[in-house]
Short mmCIF file of C-alpha atoms and ligand atoms in Angstrom, two decimals:
data_model
loop_
_atom_site.label_atom_id
_atom_site.label_comp_id
_atom_site.label_asym_id
_atom_site.label_seq_id
_atom_site.Cartn_x
_atom_site.Cartn_y
_atom_site.Cartn_z
CA UNK A 1 -47.32 93.72 111.67
CA UNK A 2 -46.73 95.80 109.00
CA UNK A 3 -45.37 99.90 109.21
CA UNK A 4 -46.72 103.50 107.86
CA UNK A 5 -42.87 102.94 106.04
CA UNK A 6 -43.78 99.44 104.32
CA UNK A 7 -47.23 100.56 103.16
CA UNK A 8 -45.84 104.19 102.49
CA UNK A 9 -43.13 102.47 100.22
CA UNK A 10 -45.24 100.00 98.28
CA UNK A 11 -48.41 101.92 98.03
CA UNK A 12 -48.56 102.76 94.38
CA UNK A 13 -47.79 98.88 93.61
CA UNK A 14 -49.83 97.75 96.18
CA UNK A 15 -52.48 100.09 94.97
CA UNK A 16 -51.95 100.46 90.72
CA UNK A 17 -50.86 96.23 90.97
CA UNK A 18 -47.41 97.59 88.71
CA UNK A 19 -46.35 94.25 87.60
CA UNK A 20 -42.69 94.23 85.47
CA UNK A 21 -42.62 92.82 82.76
CA UNK A 22 -39.02 91.54 80.82
CA UNK A 23 -38.34 93.58 77.16
CA UNK A 24 -36.46 89.80 76.42
CA UNK A 25 -38.31 87.61 76.76
CA UNK A 26 -41.57 89.39 77.78
CA UNK A 27 -42.05 87.31 81.18
CA UNK A 28 -44.19 89.59 83.41
CA UNK A 29 -43.85 89.13 87.07
CA UNK A 30 -45.82 90.55 89.95
CA UNK A 31 -44.77 91.16 92.79
CA UNK A 32 -42.44 93.32 90.47
CA UNK A 33 -38.73 92.12 89.88
CA UNK A 34 -35.26 94.22 89.83
CA UNK A 35 -34.08 91.48 87.23
CA UNK A 36 -36.91 89.01 85.17
CA UNK A 37 -37.04 85.71 87.03
CA UNK A 38 -37.14 84.08 84.03
CA UNK A 39 -34.70 84.85 81.43
CA UNK A 40 -32.43 86.87 84.45
CA UNK A 41 -32.08 90.40 81.58
CA UNK A 42 -32.38 93.63 83.35
CA UNK A 43 -34.42 94.94 81.39
CA UNK A 44 -38.15 95.45 82.58
CA UNK A 45 -39.82 98.14 82.15
CA UNK A 46 -43.32 98.32 85.10
CA UNK A 47 -47.08 97.66 83.65
CA UNK A 48 -49.87 98.39 85.90
CA UNK A 49 -52.48 95.08 85.61
CA UNK A 50 -55.54 95.05 84.76
CA UNK A 51 -57.61 95.07 87.49
CA UNK A 52 -61.05 92.61 86.78
CA UNK A 53 -59.58 88.97 86.25
CA UNK A 54 -60.08 85.03 87.62
CA UNK A 55 -59.89 82.86 90.80
CA UNK A 56 -56.78 80.42 90.06
CA UNK A 57 -57.07 79.04 93.58
CA UNK A 58 -58.42 80.19 97.23
CA UNK A 59 -58.26 79.15 100.84
CA UNK A 60 -60.22 80.17 103.58
CA UNK A 61 -58.19 80.84 106.72
CA UNK A 62 -59.40 79.79 110.02
CA UNK A 63 -56.81 80.02 111.58
CA UNK A 64 -55.55 83.87 111.56
CA UNK A 65 -52.59 85.37 111.74
CA UNK A 66 -52.06 87.85 114.42
CA UNK A 67 -53.09 90.86 113.34
CA UNK A 68 -56.14 89.63 111.57
CA UNK A 69 -57.95 88.40 113.62
CA UNK A 70 -61.41 90.52 112.77
CA UNK A 71 -61.20 89.68 109.37
CA UNK A 72 -61.44 85.82 109.59
CA UNK A 73 -62.31 83.75 108.17
CA UNK A 74 -60.42 85.40 105.77
CA UNK A 75 -60.40 83.82 101.90
CA UNK A 76 -57.25 84.63 99.81
CA UNK A 77 -57.54 84.19 96.22
CA UNK A 78 -54.77 83.91 94.06
CA UNK A 79 -55.91 85.88 91.27
CA UNK A 80 -55.21 85.48 87.24
CA UNK A 81 -54.56 89.19 86.23
CA UNK A 82 -53.58 89.48 82.82
CA UNK A 83 -50.21 87.55 81.87
CA UNK A 84 -49.72 87.50 85.81
CA UNK A 85 -51.10 86.25 89.19
CA UNK A 86 -51.67 88.62 92.29
CA UNK A 87 -52.70 87.35 95.94
CA UNK A 88 -55.32 89.23 97.60
CA UNK A 89 -58.05 88.80 99.50
CA UNK A 90 -61.39 87.94 98.60
CA UNK A 91 -64.75 90.07 99.59
CA UNK A 92 -68.27 90.78 99.23
CA UNK A 93 -68.52 86.78 98.88
CA UNK A 94 -69.48 84.22 101.68
CA UNK A 95 -66.48 80.97 102.01
CA UNK A 96 -68.74 78.89 100.69
CA UNK A 97 -70.14 80.56 97.44
CA UNK A 98 -66.32 81.02 96.31
CA UNK A 99 -64.96 79.11 93.04
CA UNK A 100 -61.82 78.41 90.71
CA UNK A 101 -62.45 80.31 87.95
CA UNK A 102 -64.99 83.02 89.65
CA UNK A 103 -64.61 86.70 87.76
CA UNK A 104 -63.46 89.22 90.60
CA UNK A 105 -62.51 93.33 90.21
CA UNK A 106 -60.11 95.47 92.55
CA UNK A 107 -61.69 97.07 95.35
CA UNK A 108 -60.44 99.78 97.49
CA UNK A 109 -60.65 98.50 101.22
CA UNK A 110 -59.74 99.21 105.01
CA UNK A 111 -56.71 96.32 105.72
CA UNK A 112 -55.30 96.05 109.36
CA UNK A 113 -53.59 98.76 111.40
CA UNK A 114 -50.08 98.87 110.83
CA UNK A 115 -47.56 98.83 114.27
CA UNK A 116 -47.87 102.61 114.20
CA UNK A 117 -52.17 102.37 114.61
CA UNK A 118 -52.33 103.87 110.88
CA UNK A 119 -55.13 101.72 108.85
CA UNK A 120 -54.18 101.73 106.03
CA UNK A 121 -56.07 100.95 102.63
CA UNK A 122 -55.39 98.07 100.13
CA UNK A 123 -56.61 96.70 97.21
CA UNK A 124 -59.12 93.53 98.12
CA UNK A 125 -60.92 91.20 95.31
CA UNK A 126 -65.18 91.15 95.28
CA UNK A 127 -66.98 88.86 92.27
CA UNK A 128 -68.19 91.05 89.57
CA UNK A 129 -71.01 91.23 88.86
CA UNK A 130 -73.47 90.79 85.90
CA UNK A 131 -74.50 94.62 85.47
CA UNK A 132 -70.82 95.38 85.99
CA UNK A 133 -69.95 92.74 83.30
CA UNK A 134 -71.46 94.47 80.74
CA UNK A 135 -70.12 97.91 81.43
CA UNK A 136 -66.20 96.91 81.33
CA UNK B 1 -12.81 69.05 96.48
CA UNK B 2 -12.28 66.04 98.83
CA UNK B 3 -15.14 63.90 99.27
CA UNK B 4 -16.95 64.10 102.51
CA UNK B 5 -18.25 61.19 104.26
CA UNK B 6 -20.80 61.25 107.62
CA UNK B 7 -18.78 59.86 110.90
CA UNK B 8 -21.35 60.89 113.58
CA UNK B 9 -25.02 61.52 113.95
CA UNK B 10 -26.86 62.50 117.08
CA UNK B 11 -30.46 63.80 117.25
CA UNK B 12 -32.81 64.81 120.65
CA UNK B 13 -36.13 63.47 120.77
CA UNK B 14 -38.74 66.00 118.69
CA UNK B 15 -41.26 67.54 120.47
CA UNK B 16 -42.80 70.40 123.19
CA UNK B 17 -39.32 70.52 125.44
CA UNK B 18 -40.50 73.04 128.46
CA UNK B 19 -37.98 72.87 130.36
CA UNK B 20 -34.64 72.48 127.88
CA UNK B 21 -33.08 75.39 126.42
CA UNK B 22 -32.25 75.85 123.12
CA UNK B 23 -28.40 75.75 123.93
CA UNK B 24 -29.47 72.09 125.90
CA UNK B 25 -31.00 71.47 123.01
CA UNK B 26 -28.38 71.97 120.42
CA UNK B 27 -25.76 70.47 123.24
CA UNK B 28 -27.75 66.91 123.62
CA UNK B 29 -27.74 66.63 120.08
CA UNK B 30 -23.85 67.94 119.78
CA UNK B 31 -23.08 65.24 122.51
CA UNK B 32 -24.79 62.02 120.81
CA UNK B 33 -22.70 63.45 117.58
CA UNK B 34 -19.59 63.39 119.18
CA UNK B 35 -19.65 60.06 121.14
CA UNK B 36 -20.06 58.61 118.43
CA UNK B 37 -16.81 59.82 116.87
CA UNK B 38 -14.57 59.30 120.05
CA UNK B 39 -15.07 62.79 121.59
CA UNK B 40 -12.72 64.45 118.14
CA UNK B 41 -13.03 67.90 118.55
CA UNK B 42 -14.39 69.33 115.41
CA UNK B 43 -13.17 71.86 113.95
CA UNK B 44 -16.05 74.46 112.77
CA UNK B 45 -19.52 74.72 113.72
CA UNK B 46 -22.15 74.94 111.07
CA UNK B 47 -26.01 76.29 112.98
CA UNK B 48 -29.12 76.30 110.48
CA UNK B 49 -32.15 77.49 112.38
CA UNK B 50 -34.72 79.32 111.16
CA UNK B 51 -36.71 81.23 114.18
CA UNK B 52 -34.06 81.73 117.06
CA UNK B 53 -35.25 85.17 117.38
CA UNK B 54 -38.05 83.67 118.92
CA UNK B 55 -36.33 83.15 122.32
CA UNK B 56 -34.86 86.14 121.18
CA UNK B 57 -31.39 85.23 120.88
CA UNK B 58 -28.90 85.24 118.00
CA UNK B 59 -25.32 84.79 117.83
CA UNK B 60 -25.85 81.32 118.08
CA UNK B 61 -22.79 79.55 116.89
CA UNK B 62 -21.09 81.42 119.44
CA UNK B 63 -23.78 80.03 122.38
CA UNK B 64 -24.42 76.82 121.13
CA UNK B 65 -20.46 76.72 120.29
CA UNK B 66 -19.34 78.18 123.84
CA UNK B 67 -22.00 76.01 125.99
CA UNK B 68 -21.31 72.67 124.32
CA UNK B 69 -17.32 73.19 125.09
CA UNK B 70 -16.41 74.30 121.55
CA UNK B 71 -15.23 77.75 122.25
CA UNK B 72 -12.03 79.01 120.26
CA UNK B 73 -13.30 77.04 117.16
CA UNK B 74 -15.04 78.57 113.97
CA UNK B 75 -18.76 79.64 113.84
CA UNK B 76 -21.72 80.38 111.54
CA UNK B 77 -25.80 80.34 111.53
CA UNK B 78 -26.76 80.15 107.92
CA UNK B 79 -30.64 80.49 107.39
CA UNK B 80 -32.96 78.99 104.69
CA UNK B 81 -36.46 79.13 106.05
CA UNK B 82 -37.69 75.71 107.23
CA UNK B 83 -34.82 74.18 104.62
CA UNK B 84 -32.21 75.96 107.38
CA UNK B 85 -30.91 72.39 108.19
CA UNK B 86 -30.17 71.68 104.44
CA UNK B 87 -28.04 74.65 103.78
CA UNK B 88 -26.30 74.02 107.03
CA UNK B 89 -25.58 70.82 105.36
CA UNK B 90 -24.39 72.07 102.25
CA UNK B 91 -22.35 74.57 104.13
CA UNK B 92 -20.31 72.42 106.52
CA UNK B 93 -19.93 70.06 103.30
CA UNK B 94 -18.34 72.82 101.09
CA UNK B 95 -16.02 73.66 104.60
CA UNK B 96 -14.77 70.17 104.64
CA UNK B 97 -14.78 69.19 100.12
CA UNK B 98 -12.61 72.62 100.00
CA UNK B 99 -9.99 71.40 102.19
CA UNK B 100 -10.53 74.22 104.56
CA UNK B 101 -11.28 72.26 107.13
CA UNK B 102 -11.10 68.51 108.14
CA UNK B 103 -13.42 68.05 110.68
CA UNK B 104 -17.49 69.82 111.18
CA UNK B 105 -20.27 69.47 112.85
CA UNK B 106 -23.27 70.27 111.40
CA UNK B 107 -25.78 71.23 114.12
CA UNK B 108 -30.10 72.32 113.27
CA UNK B 109 -31.58 73.63 115.99
CA UNK B 110 -35.13 74.88 116.58
CA UNK B 111 -37.69 76.45 119.51
CA UNK B 112 -40.87 76.79 118.40
CA UNK B 113 -42.84 75.88 121.99
CA UNK B 114 -41.61 78.42 123.69
CA UNK B 115 -43.75 81.62 122.90
CA UNK B 116 -47.61 81.45 122.03
CA UNK B 117 -48.55 79.75 118.86
CA UNK B 118 -49.59 83.11 116.84
CA UNK B 119 -46.34 84.50 117.60
CA UNK B 120 -44.56 81.18 116.31
CA UNK B 121 -47.16 80.77 113.28
CA UNK B 122 -46.93 84.86 112.37
CA UNK B 123 -42.78 84.56 112.54
CA UNK B 124 -43.31 81.13 110.15
CA UNK B 125 -44.92 82.81 107.56
CA UNK B 126 -41.73 85.22 107.36
CA UNK B 127 -40.30 82.32 104.60
CA UNK B 128 -43.72 84.21 102.69
CA UNK B 129 -42.71 87.60 100.85
CA UNK B 130 -43.77 90.07 103.46
CA UNK B 131 -44.01 93.07 101.02
CA UNK B 132 -46.78 91.49 98.95
CA UNK B 133 -48.08 88.39 100.75
CA UNK B 134 -48.20 88.85 104.37
CA UNK B 135 -50.05 92.23 104.01
CA UNK B 136 -53.08 90.21 103.52
CA UNK B 137 -52.79 87.93 106.46
CA UNK B 138 -52.29 84.87 104.54
CA UNK B 139 -50.49 82.33 107.06
CA UNK B 140 -48.43 79.53 106.13
CA UNK B 141 -50.89 76.54 105.67
CA UNK B 142 -53.05 79.40 103.69
CA UNK B 143 -50.50 79.55 101.09
CA UNK B 144 -49.90 75.93 100.58
CA UNK B 145 -53.61 75.32 100.86
CA UNK B 146 -54.11 77.49 97.70
CA UNK B 147 -51.10 75.03 96.39
CA UNK B 148 -53.28 72.00 97.31
CA UNK B 149 -56.83 73.10 95.62
CA UNK B 150 -55.15 74.28 92.83
CA UNK B 151 -53.11 70.96 92.61
CA UNK B 152 -57.31 68.71 93.28
CA UNK B 153 -58.65 70.66 91.15
CA UNK B 154 -56.05 70.44 87.82
CA UNK B 155 -55.69 66.28 88.64
CA UNK B 156 -58.54 65.40 89.93
CA UNK B 157 -56.58 64.29 93.18
CA UNK B 158 -58.90 63.19 96.09
CA UNK B 159 -59.22 64.57 99.80
CA UNK B 160 -59.27 61.21 100.99
CA UNK B 161 -55.83 60.04 98.70
CA UNK B 162 -54.08 63.13 100.46
CA UNK B 163 -55.21 62.47 103.51
CA UNK B 164 -53.99 58.58 103.59
CA UNK B 165 -50.30 60.04 103.40
CA UNK B 166 -51.00 61.00 107.85
CA UNK B 167 -52.49 57.88 108.46
CA UNK B 168 -49.16 56.08 106.37
CA UNK B 169 -46.66 58.52 108.22
CA UNK B 170 -48.00 57.81 111.35
CA UNK B 171 -47.43 54.01 110.88
CA UNK B 172 -43.99 54.87 110.13
CA UNK B 173 -43.38 57.53 113.50
CA UNK B 174 -45.37 55.15 115.74
CA UNK B 175 -42.09 52.83 115.59
CA UNK B 176 -39.53 55.64 115.82
CA UNK B 177 -38.50 56.79 119.22
CA UNK B 178 -37.36 60.57 118.52
CA UNK B 179 -40.60 60.96 116.93
CA UNK B 180 -43.26 63.65 118.43
CA UNK B 181 -46.11 62.12 117.32
CA UNK B 182 -45.97 58.68 117.84
CA UNK B 183 -49.38 57.41 117.43
CA UNK B 184 -51.58 55.29 114.88
CA UNK B 185 -54.28 57.21 112.80
CA UNK B 186 -57.37 57.21 110.60
CA UNK B 187 -58.80 58.33 107.69
CA UNK B 188 -61.59 59.67 110.15
CA UNK B 189 -59.08 61.53 112.26
CA UNK B 190 -56.96 63.76 109.29
CA UNK B 191 -60.79 64.44 107.76
CA UNK B 192 -63.19 64.88 110.84
CA UNK B 193 -59.45 67.15 111.87
CA UNK B 194 -60.05 71.06 112.18
CA UNK B 195 -59.95 73.11 109.06
CA UNK B 196 -56.94 75.59 109.76
CA UNK B 197 -56.63 76.85 105.99
CA UNK B 198 -59.03 75.12 103.46
CA UNK B 199 -58.91 72.59 101.99
CA UNK B 200 -55.75 72.04 105.26
CA UNK B 201 -56.92 70.36 108.09
CA UNK B 202 -54.87 69.97 111.09
CA UNK B 203 -53.84 66.39 110.26
CA UNK B 204 -52.89 67.59 106.65
CA UNK B 205 -50.14 69.83 108.62
CA UNK B 206 -46.98 69.01 110.53
CA UNK B 207 -47.22 69.85 114.34
CA UNK B 208 -45.09 72.59 116.04
CA UNK B 209 -41.71 71.62 117.96
CA UNK B 210 -38.81 71.48 119.48
CA UNK B 211 -35.44 70.08 118.41
CA UNK B 212 -31.78 69.55 117.54
CA UNK B 213 -29.92 66.75 115.43
CA UNK B 214 -26.09 67.04 114.25
CA UNK B 215 -24.02 65.50 111.66
CA UNK B 216 -20.16 65.13 112.26
CA UNK B 217 -19.00 65.56 108.53
CA UNK B 218 -15.16 64.75 107.41
CA UNK B 219 -12.28 63.83 105.12
CA UNK B 220 -11.45 60.93 103.78
CA UNK B 221 -8.46 61.60 106.40
CA UNK B 222 -10.77 61.39 109.41
CA UNK B 223 -13.59 58.59 108.01
CA UNK B 224 -11.95 56.18 110.28
CA UNK B 225 -13.69 57.90 113.19
CA UNK B 226 -16.70 55.97 112.51
CA UNK B 227 -16.76 51.96 110.74
CA UNK B 228 -19.46 53.02 108.83
CA UNK B 229 -18.66 56.26 107.30
CA UNK B 230 -21.61 57.41 105.36
CA UNK B 231 -20.64 59.17 101.82
CA UNK B 232 -22.15 62.73 100.75
CA UNK B 233 -22.92 61.36 97.29
CA UNK B 234 -23.94 64.67 96.28
CA UNK B 235 -26.02 67.93 97.03
CA UNK B 236 -27.13 71.17 95.57
CA UNK B 237 -29.44 73.60 96.51
CA UNK B 238 -31.68 75.84 94.60
CA UNK B 239 -34.15 79.74 95.46
CA UNK B 240 -37.68 80.45 93.68
CA UNK B 241 -39.47 83.37 94.60
CA UNK B 242 -40.95 83.26 98.26
CA UNK B 243 -44.01 84.68 96.26
CA UNK B 244 -45.73 82.32 95.40
CA UNK B 245 -47.62 85.02 92.73
CA UNK B 246 -44.86 85.15 89.59
CA UNK B 247 -43.94 81.72 90.21
CA UNK B 248 -43.42 79.30 86.90
CA UNK B 249 -46.25 76.75 88.01
CA UNK B 250 -48.31 76.13 90.83
CA UNK B 251 -48.18 72.64 90.89
CA UNK B 252 -44.73 71.74 90.81
CA UNK B 253 -42.07 72.56 93.31
CA UNK B 254 -39.09 74.69 90.74
CA UNK B 255 -36.53 74.41 93.11
CA UNK B 256 -37.39 71.25 93.90
CA UNK B 257 -36.63 69.64 91.26
CA UNK B 258 -33.27 71.63 90.06
CA UNK B 259 -31.77 70.71 92.87
CA UNK B 260 -32.50 67.30 93.21
CA UNK B 261 -31.31 66.79 89.31
CA UNK B 262 -28.10 68.47 90.36
CA UNK B 263 -27.66 66.44 93.14
CA UNK B 264 -28.44 63.26 91.36
CA UNK B 265 -25.84 64.33 88.27
CA UNK B 266 -23.28 65.09 90.89
CA UNK B 267 -23.49 61.27 93.11
CA UNK B 268 -23.60 59.95 89.26
CA UNK B 269 -27.46 58.28 90.59
CA UNK B 270 -30.40 58.38 88.57
CA UNK B 271 -33.55 58.38 90.98
CA UNK B 272 -34.53 54.54 90.20
CA UNK B 273 -30.72 54.29 92.43
CA UNK B 274 -32.70 55.35 95.86
CA UNK B 275 -33.33 52.87 98.36
CA UNK B 276 -34.69 54.96 101.13
CA UNK B 277 -35.66 58.60 101.35
CA UNK B 278 -36.52 61.29 104.15
CA UNK B 279 -38.88 64.07 102.37
CA UNK B 280 -40.37 67.42 103.46
CA UNK B 281 -43.87 66.62 104.14
CA UNK B 282 -45.11 70.04 105.64
CA UNK B 283 -48.55 69.23 104.49
CA UNK B 284 -49.95 66.14 102.70
CA UNK B 285 -49.80 68.48 99.90
CA UNK B 286 -45.97 69.07 100.06
CA UNK B 287 -45.51 65.95 100.31
CA UNK B 288 -47.29 65.00 96.52
CA UNK B 289 -45.46 68.09 94.58
CA UNK B 290 -42.68 66.91 96.47
CA UNK B 291 -42.44 63.59 95.20
CA UNK B 292 -43.31 64.48 91.83
CA UNK B 293 -40.57 66.53 92.05
CA UNK B 294 -38.02 64.29 92.56
CA UNK B 295 -38.81 62.09 89.72
CA UNK B 296 -40.10 59.38 92.48
CA UNK B 297 -43.90 60.41 91.06
CA UNK B 298 -45.50 61.64 87.72
CA UNK B 299 -47.04 64.94 88.02
CA UNK B 300 -50.61 64.54 89.36
CA UNK B 301 -49.87 61.26 90.37
CA UNK B 302 -48.15 60.74 94.07
CA UNK B 303 -51.53 60.60 95.70
CA UNK B 304 -52.46 57.73 93.18
CA UNK B 305 -49.02 56.19 93.93
CA UNK B 306 -49.58 56.06 97.64
CA UNK B 307 -52.64 55.14 97.53
CA UNK B 308 -52.23 52.18 95.97
CA UNK B 309 -49.67 51.19 98.43
CA UNK B 310 -46.38 52.54 97.56
CA UNK B 311 -43.41 54.02 99.09
CA UNK B 312 -44.38 51.77 102.40
CA UNK B 313 -41.62 49.44 104.35
CA UNK B 314 -40.41 47.16 101.85
CA UNK B 315 -40.80 49.31 98.60
CA UNK B 316 -38.57 50.73 96.72
CA UNK B 317 -37.74 54.03 97.22
CA UNK B 318 -39.18 53.60 101.12
CA UNK B 319 -40.48 57.45 102.16
CA UNK B 320 -40.04 59.00 105.63
CA UNK B 321 -39.42 55.71 107.69
CA UNK B 322 -39.16 57.94 110.40
CA UNK B 323 -42.58 59.21 110.14
CA UNK B 324 -41.79 62.57 108.23
CA UNK B 325 -42.96 65.89 109.82
CA UNK B 326 -46.01 64.35 110.14
CA UNK B 327 -45.06 62.39 112.97
CA UNK B 328 -41.39 63.07 113.46
CA UNK B 329 -42.03 66.32 113.96
CA UNK B 330 -40.75 69.54 112.08
CA UNK B 331 -38.36 71.71 114.21
CA UNK B 332 -38.00 73.62 111.13
CA UNK B 333 -34.06 74.64 111.21
CA UNK B 334 -33.14 71.62 112.31
CA UNK B 335 -35.52 68.97 109.96
CA UNK B 336 -32.72 69.35 107.03
CA UNK B 337 -30.33 67.78 109.84
CA UNK B 338 -32.52 65.51 111.14
CA UNK B 339 -33.39 63.83 107.60
CA UNK B 340 -29.72 63.36 106.83
CA UNK B 341 -29.40 62.28 110.38
CA UNK B 342 -32.12 59.13 109.80
CA UNK B 343 -30.97 58.07 106.24
CA UNK B 344 -27.07 57.85 107.89
CA UNK B 345 -28.42 55.71 110.33
CA UNK B 346 -30.56 53.69 107.44
CA UNK B 347 -27.58 53.73 105.46
CA UNK B 348 -25.76 51.80 108.83
CA UNK B 349 -28.01 49.71 109.79
CA UNK B 350 -29.07 51.57 113.01
CA UNK B 351 -32.00 53.77 112.87
CA UNK B 352 -33.75 52.94 115.72
CA UNK B 353 -37.83 52.48 114.18
CA UNK B 354 -38.63 51.36 110.84
CA UNK B 355 -35.33 50.05 109.32
CA UNK B 356 -35.13 49.25 105.37
CA UNK B 357 -32.32 47.55 103.53
CA UNK B 358 -30.54 50.36 101.97
CA UNK B 359 -27.13 51.46 99.65
CA UNK B 360 -28.73 55.03 98.64
CA UNK B 361 -30.51 57.76 100.47
CA UNK B 362 -31.65 60.88 99.49
CA UNK B 363 -33.26 63.70 101.85
CA UNK B 364 -35.19 66.75 100.34
CA UNK B 365 -35.80 69.75 102.53
CA UNK B 366 -37.92 72.80 101.36
CA UNK B 367 -37.88 75.83 102.69
CA UNK B 368 -40.65 78.12 102.35
CA UNK B 369 -43.24 76.90 99.81
CA UNK B 370 -40.62 75.64 97.71
CA UNK B 371 -38.95 78.44 97.49
CA UNK B 372 -35.44 76.95 98.97
CA UNK B 373 -34.71 73.34 98.54
CA UNK B 374 -31.80 71.16 99.45
CA UNK B 375 -31.06 67.58 98.30
CA UNK B 376 -28.26 65.23 99.74
CA UNK B 377 -27.89 61.73 98.12
CA UNK B 378 -25.95 59.95 100.29
CA UNK B 379 -23.74 56.20 99.70
CA UNK B 380 -23.36 53.11 101.73
ZN1 ZN C 1 -36.98 87.83 80.72
#
């Protein structure tokens, strides 16, 4: 199980989806890296990722990791956000309705309790409705 | 750099060893390896292990060396998730090749069945990125399932084609006295087994295992310890991101490709020279992307090839005559050492299961979802 210290330390990255973009080769990495994974350059800058993207691949987890029993079946997606990919939980959708290529949008949701008993909030992704689609 | 030979191997049966402690598992593998070299005392021991914290024990080199009557020798533990055994072999190789030591024992050991399964599964997930992946509750099977669905969709590979791998592995493993799952299964066994992390079903996955394996490494001066020394012709490791998000590609094991290319170049061998290989098939999808990253199959084609009957005993290369992780089992930090021990026995002609005529063998051991990969080339 995670700790309040960890959530506190990375809250900005998790909630704003802060990636790093390489100033030498342009490679964009999420999670953010101290140096570029592609060319090794240390000249990387933080860049906030878009909050709307599409599902590249997904899984429905029936055997939960300890601490995530209440979220089972747990739908996890790898979501393409601009030039980056982000792994996160998919919510507000039935497992059988998830599709590769599905448009999704980030939403703030409760996660599992930390070791210290605190309830952290993280970004999860829900299907982008048509109504939302016209306004974004 | 000095040439490095494997002159002795030893292993325990893989499985659930409730009655045997971690130190006794390791001691049994060591004892079997020392029997092969006339009990010649090694100067150093390298232990490969991922999750001994599950049994609340660290300082493994001291614990195991002392228990095995090797108090006083040099000892260290190395870790590379499920690829810990491979990095232990690489470390042992370096210690002999450098000339610092002449006789080095490499031991892989793991005890995954001591604790309740949820504890073990959580521990295995530590191979992933704790900050940015585990925080969402994704299991190790879940991460591999993401790759499996992506691969099936991109290359139009059928569920049934991937499942055939498990059937093939059980056919091999049934003949291996060291294997954990020694039963034949059918395609239906796989397709009707419970869904763990869709599309991964229970029989796409390797079992949880206890086990230990050991290999005895030495140089030109001491290779007479064995009548049939096996040369480590090449060895290489490469790492990739523990997280899937920042991968260059989702359907290629980048680190496996680099590690295989480098090991083959070092051995001055081509992938076409390989007669037998033990690869890291933690899941059916891992078998496919592993075969492709090593160069045994074109991208997206591995499952098609094995569906047509390739890689079985008699084919060149024969893959996983031991039954692989799927049937032999996967005592994670020991697996990379099992693989080398098995291929050494193939090259010597004394593997007690499916035996294939072989001059050149390869092992590929994967940590995480392809984030820490060691490839070893072995030559008779
Ligand atoms: Zn760069």
